[in-house]
PDB file of C-alpha atoms in Angstrom:
ATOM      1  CA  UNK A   1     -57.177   3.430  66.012  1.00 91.00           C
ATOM      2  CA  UNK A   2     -57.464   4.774  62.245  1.00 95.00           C
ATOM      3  CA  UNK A   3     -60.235   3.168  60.154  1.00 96.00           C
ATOM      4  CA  UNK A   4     -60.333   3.501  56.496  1.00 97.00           C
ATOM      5  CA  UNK A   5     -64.128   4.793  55.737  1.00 96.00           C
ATOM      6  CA  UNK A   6     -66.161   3.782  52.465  1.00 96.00           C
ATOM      7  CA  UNK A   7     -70.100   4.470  51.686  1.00 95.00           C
ATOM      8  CA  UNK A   8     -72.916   1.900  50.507  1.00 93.00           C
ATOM      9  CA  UNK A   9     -75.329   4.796  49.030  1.00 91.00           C
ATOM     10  CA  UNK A  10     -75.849   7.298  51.775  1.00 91.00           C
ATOM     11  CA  UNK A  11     -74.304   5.863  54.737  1.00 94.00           C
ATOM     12  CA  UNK A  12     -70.880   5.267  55.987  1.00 96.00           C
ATOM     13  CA  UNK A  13     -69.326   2.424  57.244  1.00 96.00           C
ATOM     14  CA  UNK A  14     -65.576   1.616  58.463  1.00 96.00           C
ATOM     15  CA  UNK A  15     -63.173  -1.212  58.521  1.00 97.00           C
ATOM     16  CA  UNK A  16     -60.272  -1.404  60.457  1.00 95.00           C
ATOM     17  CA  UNK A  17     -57.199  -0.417  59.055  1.00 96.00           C
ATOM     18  CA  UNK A  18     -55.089  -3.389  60.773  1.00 95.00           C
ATOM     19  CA  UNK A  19     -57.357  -5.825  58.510  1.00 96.00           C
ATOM     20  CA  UNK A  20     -56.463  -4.039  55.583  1.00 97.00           C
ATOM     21  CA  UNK A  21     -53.247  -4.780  53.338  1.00 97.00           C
ATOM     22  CA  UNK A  22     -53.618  -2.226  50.430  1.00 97.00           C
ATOM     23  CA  UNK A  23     -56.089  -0.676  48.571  1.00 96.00           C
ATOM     24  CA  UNK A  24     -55.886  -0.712  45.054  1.00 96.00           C
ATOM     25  CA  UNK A  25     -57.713   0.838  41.656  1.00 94.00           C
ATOM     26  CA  UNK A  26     -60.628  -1.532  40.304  1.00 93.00           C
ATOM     27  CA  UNK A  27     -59.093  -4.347  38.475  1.00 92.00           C
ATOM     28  CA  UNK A  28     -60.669  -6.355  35.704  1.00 92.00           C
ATOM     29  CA  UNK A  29     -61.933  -9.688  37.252  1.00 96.00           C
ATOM     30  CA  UNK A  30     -62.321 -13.428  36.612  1.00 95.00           C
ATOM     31  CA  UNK A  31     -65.868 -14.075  36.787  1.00 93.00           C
ATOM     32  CA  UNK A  32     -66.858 -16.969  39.000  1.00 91.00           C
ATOM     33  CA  UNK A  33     -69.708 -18.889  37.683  1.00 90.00           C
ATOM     34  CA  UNK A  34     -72.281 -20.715  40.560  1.00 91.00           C
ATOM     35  CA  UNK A  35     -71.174 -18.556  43.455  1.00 91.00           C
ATOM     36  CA  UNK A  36     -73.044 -16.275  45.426  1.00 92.00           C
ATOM     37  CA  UNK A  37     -74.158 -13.241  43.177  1.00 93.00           C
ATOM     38  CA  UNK A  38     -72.091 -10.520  45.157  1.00 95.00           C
ATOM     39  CA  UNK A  39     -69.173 -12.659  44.551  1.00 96.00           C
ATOM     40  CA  UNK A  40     -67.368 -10.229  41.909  1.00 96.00           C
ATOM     41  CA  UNK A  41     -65.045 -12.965  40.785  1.00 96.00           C
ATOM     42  CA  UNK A  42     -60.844 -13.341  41.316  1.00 97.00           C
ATOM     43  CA  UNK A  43     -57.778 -11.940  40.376  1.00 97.00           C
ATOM     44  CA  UNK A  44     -53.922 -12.379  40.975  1.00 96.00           C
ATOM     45  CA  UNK A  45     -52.252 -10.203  43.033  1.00 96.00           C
ATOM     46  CA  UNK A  46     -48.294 -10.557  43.448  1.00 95.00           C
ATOM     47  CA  UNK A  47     -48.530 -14.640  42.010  1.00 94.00           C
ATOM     48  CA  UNK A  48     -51.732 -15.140  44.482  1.00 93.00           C
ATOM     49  CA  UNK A  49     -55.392 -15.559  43.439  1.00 94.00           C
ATOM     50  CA  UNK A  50     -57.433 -13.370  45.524  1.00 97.00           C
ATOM     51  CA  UNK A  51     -61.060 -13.769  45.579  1.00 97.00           C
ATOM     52  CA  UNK A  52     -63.505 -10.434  45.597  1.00 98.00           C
ATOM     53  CA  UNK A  53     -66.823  -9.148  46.851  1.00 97.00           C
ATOM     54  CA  UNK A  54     -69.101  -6.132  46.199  1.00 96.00           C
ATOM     55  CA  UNK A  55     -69.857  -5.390  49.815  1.00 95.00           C
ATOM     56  CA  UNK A  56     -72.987  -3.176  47.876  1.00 95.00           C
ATOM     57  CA  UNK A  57     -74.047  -6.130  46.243  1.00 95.00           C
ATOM     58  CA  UNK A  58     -74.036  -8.373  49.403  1.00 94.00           C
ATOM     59  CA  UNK A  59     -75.315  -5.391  51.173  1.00 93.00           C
ATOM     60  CA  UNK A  60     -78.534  -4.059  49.246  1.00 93.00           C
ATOM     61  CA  UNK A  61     -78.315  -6.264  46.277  1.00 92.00           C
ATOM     62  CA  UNK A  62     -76.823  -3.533  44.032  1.00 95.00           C
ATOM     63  CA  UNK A  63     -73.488  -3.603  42.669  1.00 94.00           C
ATOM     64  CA  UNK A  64     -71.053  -0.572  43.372  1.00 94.00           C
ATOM     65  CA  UNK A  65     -71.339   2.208  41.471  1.00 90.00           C
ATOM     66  CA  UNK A  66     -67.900   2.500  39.580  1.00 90.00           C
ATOM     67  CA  UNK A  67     -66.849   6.043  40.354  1.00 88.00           C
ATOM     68  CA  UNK A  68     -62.972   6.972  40.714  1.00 87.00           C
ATOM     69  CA  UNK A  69     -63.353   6.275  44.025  1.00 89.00           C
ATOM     70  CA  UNK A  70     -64.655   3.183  44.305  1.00 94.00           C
ATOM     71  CA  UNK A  71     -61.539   0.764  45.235  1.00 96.00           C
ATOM     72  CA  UNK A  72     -60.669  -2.487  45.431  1.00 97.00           C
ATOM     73  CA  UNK A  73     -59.706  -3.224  49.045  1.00 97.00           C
ATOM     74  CA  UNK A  74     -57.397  -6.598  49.840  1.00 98.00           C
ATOM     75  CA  UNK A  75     -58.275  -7.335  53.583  1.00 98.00           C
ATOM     76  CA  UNK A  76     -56.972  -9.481  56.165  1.00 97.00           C
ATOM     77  CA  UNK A  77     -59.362 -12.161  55.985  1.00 96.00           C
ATOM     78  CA  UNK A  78     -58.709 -15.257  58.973  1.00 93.00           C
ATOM     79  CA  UNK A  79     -59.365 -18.883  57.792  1.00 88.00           C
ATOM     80  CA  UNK A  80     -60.695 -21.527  59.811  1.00 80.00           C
ATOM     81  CA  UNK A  81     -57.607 -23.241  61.230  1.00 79.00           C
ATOM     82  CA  UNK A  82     -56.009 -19.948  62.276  1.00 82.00           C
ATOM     83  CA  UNK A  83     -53.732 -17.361  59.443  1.00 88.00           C
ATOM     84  CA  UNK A  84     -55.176 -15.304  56.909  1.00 93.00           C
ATOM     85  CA  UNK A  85     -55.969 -15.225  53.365  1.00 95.00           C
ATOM     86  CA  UNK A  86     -56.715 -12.086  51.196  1.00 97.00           C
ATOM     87  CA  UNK A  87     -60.161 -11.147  50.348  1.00 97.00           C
ATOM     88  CA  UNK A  88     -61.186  -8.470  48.031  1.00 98.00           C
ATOM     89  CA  UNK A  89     -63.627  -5.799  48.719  1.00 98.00           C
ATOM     90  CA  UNK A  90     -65.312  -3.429  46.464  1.00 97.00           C
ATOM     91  CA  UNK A  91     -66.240  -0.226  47.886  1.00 97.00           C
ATOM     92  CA  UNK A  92     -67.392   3.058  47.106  1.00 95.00           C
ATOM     93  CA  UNK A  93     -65.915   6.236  48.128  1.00 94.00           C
ATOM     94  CA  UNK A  94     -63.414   4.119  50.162  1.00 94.00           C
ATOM     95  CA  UNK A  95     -60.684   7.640  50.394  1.00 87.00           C
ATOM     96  CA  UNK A  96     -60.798   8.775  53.753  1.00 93.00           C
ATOM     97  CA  UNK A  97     -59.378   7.952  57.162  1.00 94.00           C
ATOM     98  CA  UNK A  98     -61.136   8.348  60.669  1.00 95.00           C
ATOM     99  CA  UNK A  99     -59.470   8.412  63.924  1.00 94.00           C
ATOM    100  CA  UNK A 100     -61.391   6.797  66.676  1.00 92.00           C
ATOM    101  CA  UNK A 101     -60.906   4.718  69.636  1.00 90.00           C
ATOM    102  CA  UNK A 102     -62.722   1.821  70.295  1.00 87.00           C
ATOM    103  CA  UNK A 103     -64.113   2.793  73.605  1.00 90.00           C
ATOM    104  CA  UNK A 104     -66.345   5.383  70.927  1.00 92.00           C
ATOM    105  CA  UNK A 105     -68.237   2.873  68.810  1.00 93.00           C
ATOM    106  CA  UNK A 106     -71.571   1.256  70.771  1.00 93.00           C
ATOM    107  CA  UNK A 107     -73.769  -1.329  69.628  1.00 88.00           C
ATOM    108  CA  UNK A 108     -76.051  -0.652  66.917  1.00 82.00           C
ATOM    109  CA  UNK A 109     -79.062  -1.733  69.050  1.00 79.00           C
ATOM    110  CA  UNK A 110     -80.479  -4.080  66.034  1.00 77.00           C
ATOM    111  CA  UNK A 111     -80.388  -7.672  65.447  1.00 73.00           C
ATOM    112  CA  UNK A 112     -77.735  -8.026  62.403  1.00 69.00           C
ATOM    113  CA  UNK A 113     -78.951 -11.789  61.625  1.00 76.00           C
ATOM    114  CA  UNK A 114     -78.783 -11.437  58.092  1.00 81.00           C
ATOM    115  CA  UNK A 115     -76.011  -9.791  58.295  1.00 87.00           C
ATOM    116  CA  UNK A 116     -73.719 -10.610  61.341  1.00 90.00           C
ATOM    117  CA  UNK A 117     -70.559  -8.283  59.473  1.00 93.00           C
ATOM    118  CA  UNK A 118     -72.140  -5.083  60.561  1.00 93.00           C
ATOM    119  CA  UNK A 119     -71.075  -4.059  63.633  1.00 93.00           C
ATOM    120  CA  UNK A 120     -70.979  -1.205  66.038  1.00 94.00           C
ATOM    121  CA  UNK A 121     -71.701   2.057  65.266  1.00 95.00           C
ATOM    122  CA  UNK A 122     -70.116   5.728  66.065  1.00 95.00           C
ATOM    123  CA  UNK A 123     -71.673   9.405  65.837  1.00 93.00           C
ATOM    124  CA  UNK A 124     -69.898  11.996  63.744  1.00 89.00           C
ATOM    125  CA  UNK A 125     -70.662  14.767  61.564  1.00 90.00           C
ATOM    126  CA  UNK A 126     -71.689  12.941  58.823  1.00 88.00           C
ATOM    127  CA  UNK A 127     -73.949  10.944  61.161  1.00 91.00           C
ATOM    128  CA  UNK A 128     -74.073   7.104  62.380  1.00 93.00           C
ATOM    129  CA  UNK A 129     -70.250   5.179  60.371  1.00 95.00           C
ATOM    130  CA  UNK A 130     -71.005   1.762  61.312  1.00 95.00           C
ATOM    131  CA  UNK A 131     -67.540  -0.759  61.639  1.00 95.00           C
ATOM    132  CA  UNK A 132     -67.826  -4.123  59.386  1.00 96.00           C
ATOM    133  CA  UNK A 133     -66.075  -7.060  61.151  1.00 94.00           C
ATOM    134  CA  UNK A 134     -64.112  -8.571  57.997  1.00 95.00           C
ATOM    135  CA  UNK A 135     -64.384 -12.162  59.779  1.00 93.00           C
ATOM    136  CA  UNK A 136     -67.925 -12.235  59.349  1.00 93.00           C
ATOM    137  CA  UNK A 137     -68.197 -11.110  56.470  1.00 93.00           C
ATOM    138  CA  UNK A 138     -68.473 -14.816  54.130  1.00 93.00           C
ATOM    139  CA  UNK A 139     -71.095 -17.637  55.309  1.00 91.00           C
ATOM    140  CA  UNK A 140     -69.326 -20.701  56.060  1.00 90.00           C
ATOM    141  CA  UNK A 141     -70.607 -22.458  52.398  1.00 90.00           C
ATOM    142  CA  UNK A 142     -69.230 -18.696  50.711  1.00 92.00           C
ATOM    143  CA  UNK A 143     -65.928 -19.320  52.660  1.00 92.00           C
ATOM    144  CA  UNK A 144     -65.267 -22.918  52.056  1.00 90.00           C
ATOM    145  CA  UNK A 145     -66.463 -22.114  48.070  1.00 90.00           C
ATOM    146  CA  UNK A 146     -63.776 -19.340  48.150  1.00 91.00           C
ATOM    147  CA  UNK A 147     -60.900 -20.419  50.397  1.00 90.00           C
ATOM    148  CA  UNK A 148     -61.357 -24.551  49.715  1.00 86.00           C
ATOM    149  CA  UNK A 149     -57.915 -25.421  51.171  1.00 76.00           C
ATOM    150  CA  UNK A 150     -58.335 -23.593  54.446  1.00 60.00           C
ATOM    151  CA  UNK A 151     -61.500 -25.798  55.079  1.00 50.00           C
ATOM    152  CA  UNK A 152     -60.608 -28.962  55.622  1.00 49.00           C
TER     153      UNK A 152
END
């Protein structure tokens, strides 16, 4: 399986590349006014609105750091009801690829409560890359703020 890999400050993470539709240069936003702070805002992409997160902001409570490689990732996100809607992601240093199977990631061994996205975690050279699961990434009152027409 090939996962595309991104860093919140020091530490790597990875998201599937199946959930992923394309990943993009940082595009100017709509703000979204009373939404959850790490909401980044919307923007069209091809004659769809597509909402967007900072994944550092949600994370640590930081926005990303705009560097040339921090991208604007369109993922694969499912809606209640079954399908898929696009969801934006900011992330930094999202411009590499791993190769792993699945069979190599193991669970974290913490409670993610707070934050039920992060998932299981593999060793490599650059230490623990940890695998976000994109369907848990929005609360349900996030998701239903974001995609209203899917919750219903």
């Amino acid at each position: 399986m090939l996962f595309l890999l991104f860093q919140i400050d020091k530490d790597y993470y990875a998201l599937d590349t199946r959930q992923v539709a394309v990943v993009l240069s940082l595009v100017n936003l709509k703000q979204m006014p009373a939404t959850a702070p790490w909401v980044a805002g919307v923007f069209t992409y091809r004659g769809q609105s597509v909402p967007v997160i900072d994944l550092s902001l949600l994370a640590l409570g930081r926005p990303a750091l705009r560097r040339l490689s921090t991208r604007m990732v369109l993922v694969h996100y499912p809606v209640p009801g079954g399908g898929n809607r696009l969801l934006g992601l900011v992330l930094e240093k999202a411009s590499e690829i791993m190769r792993r199977e699945r069979s190599e990631f193991r669970d974290s061994g913490l409670d993610h409560g707070n934050a039920p996205y992060l998932g299981p975690v593999t060793d490599d050279a650059r230490g623990l890359i940890q695998a976000v699961r994109i369907q848990d990434l929005l609360p349900p009152d996030v998701r239903a703020q974001l995609f209203p027409a899917e919750v219903q």
